[in-house]
Amino acid sequence: MDVLAEAEDHPDAAELHRRAEPRAPGLSLPTVYRTLSALEDQGVIQRHQFEGAPACFQRAETAHHDHMIDIGTGEAVEFRSDRIEEPQARIAAKPGYDIVHHRMELYVRKTRG
Amino acid sequence: MDVLAEAEDHPDAAELHRRAEPRAPGLSLPTVYRTLSALEDQGVIQRHQFEGAPACFQRAETAHHDHMIDIGTGEAVEFRSDRIEEPQARIAAKPGYDIVHHRMELYVRKTRG
DNA sequence: ATCAGTGCAAACAGTTTGCACGTCC
DNA sequence: GGACGTGCAAACTGTTTGCACTGAT
């Protein structure tokens, strides 16, 4: 199942199935989903649910980052900004919460002109 | 359909159907969905897709804000932080993008102790 | 007569589950 | 022979669509 390990992008379950099938002939989609869920529970991979798209996955070992999704292509670009990360905990702490995790996505389109 | 106007929370389509049905007897769920989609297209309402929950809706007229979702209750609390908003445009502009919109959600749980 | 808006039932997409089967220890 | 992991088909949830009907214009 670690077709994911060699993926540079953010493939969804069906895409992973497509990529894995050649080297595991007869592999079924339910098995892909089961495996992905298991890996996610173990914290080995992350599931991202972007707007209007099936869930996509990537290894969790990469450093923390957020995503910028190109509305035209659906492509997800990663970025990181401490200036954004840093105030979050403070905001949550005030009303008595701990952040379990967060989601920060910029939906963008190529600048025209 | 502007049961939404008097809603203080973030109801989903089924919940809106439940609330609207008394004053529009026989109202069907497809009609609720159709109306919500139309209102969203006109920019009158916003659709939020939080993790592991059906889409929920609110009037667009409220000032821009982000959401903090209590994992225990599913309740969404609104917040706003200029310190978070401000760096976003800069991040997107660098690789030649315009932000169409963004999503910023903190998934939190009540602090124990 | 036409048109927009509706309910119903069925389609749909993505994901999950039940179950029967095979394999390995 | 018992536990496990699989494929298949079917269930499931949230949402959308086809279609026939209505009521206003």
Tab-separated table of C-alpha atoms (C1' of nucleotides) in Angstrom:
chain	number	residue	atom	x	y	z
A	1	MET	CA	0.000	0.000	0.000
A	2	ASP	CA	2.832	2.373	0.202
A	3	VAL	CA	2.343	3.509	-3.295
A	4	LEU	CA	1.733	6.646	-1.316
A	5	ALA	CA	5.368	6.751	-0.305
A	6	GLU	CA	6.415	7.482	-3.834
A	7	ALA	CA	3.572	9.871	-4.624
A	8	GLU	CA	4.492	13.516	-4.965
A	9	ASP	CA	0.904	14.672	-5.178
A	10	HIS	CA	-2.331	14.256	-3.230
A	11	PRO	CA	-4.085	11.224	-4.695
A	12	ASP	CA	-7.556	10.105	-3.697
A	13	ALA	CA	-8.634	6.542	-2.976
A	14	ALA	CA	-9.632	5.742	-6.543
A	15	GLU	CA	-6.358	7.124	-7.885
A	16	LEU	CA	-4.367	5.087	-5.362
A	17	HIS	CA	-6.312	2.043	-6.393
A	18	ARG	CA	-5.421	2.719	-10.007
A	19	ARG	CA	-1.743	3.112	-9.157
A	20	ALA	CA	-1.564	0.115	-6.863
A	21	GLU	CA	-3.508	-2.332	-8.976
A	22	PRO	CA	-0.650	-3.120	-11.413
A	23	ARG	CA	1.570	-4.331	-8.612
A	24	ALA	CA	-1.225	-5.988	-6.646
A	25	PRO	CA	-3.480	-7.412	-9.318
A	26	GLY	CA	-7.124	-7.815	-8.376
A	27	LEU	CA	-6.817	-5.305	-5.544
A	28	SER	CA	-10.240	-3.973	-4.674
A	29	LEU	CA	-11.374	-0.499	-3.781
A	30	PRO	CA	-12.795	-1.546	-0.396
A	31	THR	CA	-9.374	-2.909	0.534
A	32	VAL	CA	-7.816	0.403	-0.416
A	33	TYR	CA	-10.270	2.238	1.806
A	34	ARG	CA	-9.771	-0.199	4.668
A	35	THR	CA	-6.032	0.131	4.435
A	36	LEU	CA	-6.157	3.903	4.247
A	37	SER	CA	-8.409	4.080	7.297
A	38	ALA	CA	-6.099	1.789	9.218
A	39	LEU	CA	-3.038	3.812	8.268
A	40	GLU	CA	-4.815	6.990	9.234
A	41	ASP	CA	-5.740	5.558	12.633
A	42	GLN	CA	-2.092	4.696	13.193
A	43	GLY	CA	-1.161	8.230	12.271
A	44	VAL	CA	0.946	7.082	9.340
A	45	ILE	CA	-1.002	9.059	6.788
A	46	GLN	CA	-3.237	12.107	6.703
A	47	ARG	CA	-6.608	12.452	5.074
A	48	HIS	CA	-7.515	15.789	3.500
A	49	GLN	CA	-11.045	16.650	2.539
A	50	PHE	CA	-10.894	19.580	0.134
A	51	GLU	CA	-14.014	21.270	-1.165
A	52	GLY	CA	-15.917	19.472	-3.865
A	53	ALA	CA	-13.401	16.653	-4.152
A	54	PRO	CA	-13.038	13.136	-2.818
A	55	ALA	CA	-10.758	12.734	0.186
A	56	CYS	CA	-7.069	12.619	-0.685
A	57	PHE	CA	-4.125	11.279	1.255
A	58	GLN	CA	-0.457	11.825	1.988
A	59	ARG	CA	2.206	10.541	4.334
A	60	ALA	CA	2.123	12.112	7.776
A	61	GLU	CA	5.894	12.237	8.057
A	62	THR	CA	6.116	15.460	6.097
A	63	ALA	CA	6.443	18.589	8.225
A	64	HIS	CA	3.269	20.405	9.148
A	65	HIS	CA	1.893	22.584	6.419
A	66	ASP	CA	-1.330	23.924	5.018
A	67	HIS	CA	-2.728	23.812	1.510
A	68	MET	CA	-3.491	26.131	-1.333
A	69	ILE	CA	-5.886	24.567	-3.821
A	70	ASP	CA	-5.939	25.793	-7.413
A	71	ILE	CA	-9.621	25.960	-8.291
A	72	GLY	CA	-8.854	25.559	-11.961
A	73	THR	CA	-6.813	22.395	-11.800
A	74	GLY	CA	-7.720	20.966	-8.398
A	75	GLU	CA	-4.008	20.799	-7.685
A	76	ALA	CA	-2.956	21.275	-4.075
A	77	VAL	CA	0.207	23.213	-3.249
A	78	GLU	CA	1.648	23.051	0.228
A	79	PHE	CA	2.801	26.024	2.233
A	80	ARG	CA	3.724	26.918	5.748
A	81	SER	CA	3.534	30.206	7.587
A	82	ASP	CA	4.403	30.596	11.226
A	83	ARG	CA	2.685	33.949	11.192
A	84	ILE	CA	-0.572	32.099	10.642
A	85	GLU	CA	0.094	29.136	12.882
A	86	GLU	CA	1.219	31.030	15.892
A	87	PRO	CA	-1.946	32.922	16.911
A	88	GLN	CA	-4.202	29.915	16.688
A	89	ALA	CA	-3.529	28.349	20.054
A	90	ARG	CA	-4.120	31.659	21.773
A	91	ILE	CA	-7.522	32.069	20.137
A	92	ALA	CA	-8.630	28.621	21.198
A	93	ALA	CA	-7.220	28.850	24.705
A	94	LYS	CA	-9.206	31.942	25.581
A	95	PRO	CA	-12.616	30.244	25.626
A	96	GLY	CA	-11.131	27.148	27.301
A	97	TYR	CA	-10.335	24.882	24.391
A	98	ASP	CA	-7.401	22.817	23.226
A	99	ILE	CA	-6.779	22.563	19.523
A	100	VAL	CA	-6.909	18.960	18.395
A	101	HIS	CA	-6.075	19.870	14.848
A	102	HIS	CA	-6.853	22.514	12.331
A	103	ARG	CA	-7.514	23.008	8.699
A	104	MET	CA	-6.348	25.960	6.706
A	105	GLU	CA	-6.978	26.014	3.013
A	106	LEU	CA	-6.660	28.818	0.504
A	107	TYR	CA	-8.769	28.323	-2.587
A	108	VAL	CA	-7.004	30.241	-5.314
A	109	ARG	CA	-6.870	30.863	-9.014
A	110	LYS	CA	-4.007	31.945	-11.220
A	111	THR	CA	-3.618	35.697	-11.351
A	112	ARG	CA	-4.833	37.074	-14.661
A	113	GLY	CA	-2.934	39.633	-16.599
B	1	MET	CA	-36.918	29.789	3.416
B	2	ASP	CA	-35.424	32.387	5.590
B	3	VAL	CA	-35.787	30.291	8.624
B	4	LEU	CA	-32.063	30.796	8.382
B	5	ALA	CA	-32.486	34.474	9.168
B	6	GLU	CA	-33.610	33.681	12.673
B	7	ALA	CA	-31.130	30.872	13.259
B	8	GLU	CA	-28.345	31.578	15.693
B	9	ASP	CA	-26.492	28.386	14.942
B	10	HIS	CA	-25.195	26.501	11.894
B	11	PRO	CA	-27.996	24.179	10.805
B	12	ASP	CA	-27.654	21.595	8.056
B	13	ALA	CA	-30.166	20.933	5.296
B	14	ALA	CA	-32.096	18.301	7.228
B	15	GLU	CA	-32.305	20.546	10.290
B	16	LEU	CA	-33.538	23.455	8.179
B	17	HIS	CA	-36.109	21.172	6.675
B	18	ARG	CA	-37.262	20.212	10.141
B	19	ARG	CA	-37.517	23.860	11.207
B	20	ALA	CA	-39.205	25.064	8.037
B	21	GLU	CA	-41.726	22.288	7.648
B	22	PRO	CA	-44.160	23.563	10.318
B	23	ARG	CA	-44.628	26.843	8.493
B	24	ALA	CA	-44.505	25.340	5.003
B	25	PRO	CA	-46.274	22.011	5.417
B	26	GLY	CA	-45.300	19.310	2.969
B	27	LEU	CA	-41.998	21.003	2.183
B	28	SER	CA	-39.598	18.458	0.767
B	29	LEU	CA	-35.920	17.978	1.325
B	30	PRO	CA	-35.028	18.373	-2.368
B	31	THR	CA	-36.690	21.784	-2.323
B	32	VAL	CA	-34.631	22.758	0.674
B	33	TYR	CA	-31.469	21.723	-1.142
B	34	ARG	CA	-32.503	23.509	-4.322
B	35	THR	CA	-33.278	26.676	-2.435
B	36	LEU	CA	-30.061	26.569	-0.488
B	37	SER	CA	-28.035	26.100	-3.655
B	38	ALA	CA	-29.818	29.017	-5.308
B	39	LEU	CA	-29.253	31.261	-2.296
B	40	GLU	CA	-25.631	30.263	-2.206
B	41	ASP	CA	-25.205	31.079	-5.897
B	42	GLN	CA	-26.658	34.517	-5.265
B	43	GLY	CA	-24.232	34.971	-2.406
B	44	VAL	CA	-27.003	35.338	0.137
B	45	ILE	CA	-25.854	32.438	2.257
B	46	GLN	CA	-22.656	30.528	2.883
B	47	ARG	CA	-22.154	26.801	2.895
B	48	HIS	CA	-19.708	25.306	5.365
B	49	GLN	CA	-18.447	21.770	5.045
B	50	PHE	CA	-16.966	20.795	8.384
B	51	GLU	CA	-15.233	17.484	8.910
B	52	GLY	CA	-17.419	14.450	9.294
B	53	ALA	CA	-20.645	16.438	9.188
B	54	PRO	CA	-23.234	17.319	6.587
B	55	ALA	CA	-22.908	20.790	5.048
B	56	CYS	CA	-24.328	23.565	7.177
B	57	PHE	CA	-25.435	27.050	6.274
B	58	GLN	CA	-25.609	30.611	7.496
B	59	ARG	CA	-26.441	34.070	6.178
B	60	ALA	CA	-23.615	35.718	4.310
B	61	GLU	CA	-24.365	39.139	5.725
B	62	THR	CA	-22.476	38.453	8.928
B	63	ALA	CA	-18.948	39.847	8.991
B	64	HIS	CA	-16.149	37.594	7.846
B	65	HIS	CA	-15.054	35.101	10.418
B	66	ASP	CA	-13.630	31.639	10.800
B	67	HIS	CA	-14.836	28.694	12.827
B	68	MET	CA	-13.823	26.679	15.817
B	69	ILE	CA	-15.598	23.332	15.949
B	70	ASP	CA	-16.027	21.570	19.273
B	71	ILE	CA	-15.300	17.930	18.500
B	72	GLY	CA	-17.384	16.773	21.422
B	73	THR	CA	-20.601	18.565	20.579
B	74	GLY	CA	-20.184	19.411	16.915
B	75	GLU	CA	-20.980	22.993	17.819
B	76	ALA	CA	-19.332	25.697	15.735
B	77	VAL	CA	-18.124	28.893	17.394
B	78	GLU	CA	-17.167	31.858	15.257
B	79	PHE	CA	-14.042	33.912	15.669
B	80	ARG	CA	-12.020	36.463	13.818
B	81	SER	CA	-8.355	37.258	13.956
B	82	ASP	CA	-6.719	39.838	11.745
B	83	ARG	CA	-3.381	38.395	12.695
B	84	ILE	CA	-4.369	35.243	10.830
B	85	GLU	CA	-6.182	36.853	7.936
B	86	GLU	CA	-3.554	39.359	7.027
B	87	PRO	CA	-0.665	37.130	5.879
B	88	GLN	CA	-2.807	34.994	3.624
B	89	ALA	CA	-2.949	37.210	0.571
B	90	ARG	CA	0.821	37.611	0.645
B	91	ILE	CA	1.361	33.852	0.659
B	92	ALA	CA	-0.904	33.342	-2.308
B	93	ALA	CA	0.381	36.298	-4.279
B	94	LYS	CA	3.962	35.061	-4.257
B	95	PRO	CA	3.385	32.080	-6.579
B	96	GLY	CA	1.009	34.125	-8.746
B	97	TYR	CA	-2.370	33.331	-7.296
B	98	ASP	CA	-5.414	35.279	-6.183
B	99	ILE	CA	-7.356	33.989	-3.220
B	100	VAL	CA	-10.926	33.247	-4.176
B	101	HIS	CA	-11.833	32.232	-0.677
B	102	HIS	CA	-10.377	30.357	2.206
B	103	ARG	CA	-11.300	28.029	4.938
B	104	MET	CA	-9.852	28.120	8.397
B	105	GLU	CA	-11.195	25.767	10.991
B	106	LEU	CA	-9.883	24.896	14.420
B	107	TYR	CA	-11.066	21.523	15.666
B	108	VAL	CA	-11.011	21.773	19.423
B	109	ARG	CA	-12.075	20.080	22.608
B	110	LYS	CA	-12.803	21.517	26.032
B	111	THR	CA	-9.682	21.871	28.143
B	112	ARG	CA	-9.627	19.202	30.870
B	113	GLY	CA	-8.739	20.016	34.402
C	1	DA	C1'	-50.547	28.339	-22.967
C	2	DT	C1'	-46.636	28.963	-20.498
C	3	DC	C1'	-43.661	29.002	-17.027
C	4	DA	C1'	-41.493	28.612	-12.546
C	5	DG	C1'	-41.544	25.929	-8.609
C	6	DT	C1'	-42.833	21.618	-6.302
C	7	DG	C1'	-43.025	16.525	-4.471
C	8	DC	C1'	-41.813	12.086	-5.197
C	9	DA	C1'	-38.867	8.586	-6.330
C	10	DA	C1'	-34.909	7.373	-8.247
C	11	DA	C1'	-30.068	8.325	-9.364
C	12	DC	C1'	-25.796	9.541	-7.844
C	13	DA	C1'	-20.843	9.736	-5.567
C	14	DG	C1'	-17.970	8.498	-2.131
C	15	DT	C1'	-17.392	5.462	1.391
C	16	DT	C1'	-18.440	1.593	4.480
C	17	DT	C1'	-20.176	-2.918	5.722
C	18	DG	C1'	-21.734	-8.054	5.655
C	19	DC	C1'	-20.428	-12.086	4.321
C	20	DA	C1'	-18.365	-16.037	2.358
C	21	DC	C1'	-13.944	-17.567	1.032
C	22	DG	C1'	-9.208	-18.501	0.972
C	23	DT	C1'	-4.597	-18.622	3.222
C	24	DC	C1'	-1.295	-19.046	6.618
C	25	DC	C1'	0.214	-20.675	11.073
D	1	DG	C1'	-8.990	-25.061	12.939
D	2	DG	C1'	-8.904	-20.206	14.100
D	3	DA	C1'	-7.712	-15.674	12.990
D	4	DC	C1'	-6.907	-12.674	9.400
D	5	DG	C1'	-7.251	-10.212	5.192
D	6	DT	C1'	-9.589	-10.193	0.893
D	7	DG	C1'	-13.224	-9.543	-3.085
D	8	DC	C1'	-17.725	-8.951	-4.175
D	9	DA	C1'	-22.009	-7.016	-3.747
D	10	DA	C1'	-24.888	-4.491	-1.235
D	11	DA	C1'	-25.802	-0.864	2.232
D	12	DC	C1'	-25.337	3.675	3.569
D	13	DT	C1'	-25.306	9.066	3.810
D	14	DG	C1'	-25.686	13.302	1.856
D	15	DT	C1'	-27.014	15.368	-2.197
D	16	DT	C1'	-28.802	15.889	-6.926
D	17	DT	C1'	-31.772	14.917	-10.856
D	18	DG	C1'	-35.867	13.386	-13.935
D	19	DC	C1'	-40.317	13.839	-14.351
D	20	DA	C1'	-45.009	14.635	-13.991
D	21	DC	C1'	-48.027	17.969	-11.781
D	22	DT	C1'	-49.597	22.234	-10.114
D	23	DG	C1'	-50.740	26.931	-9.631
D	24	DA	C1'	-50.196	31.454	-10.885
D	25	DT	C1'	-49.752	34.797	-15.153
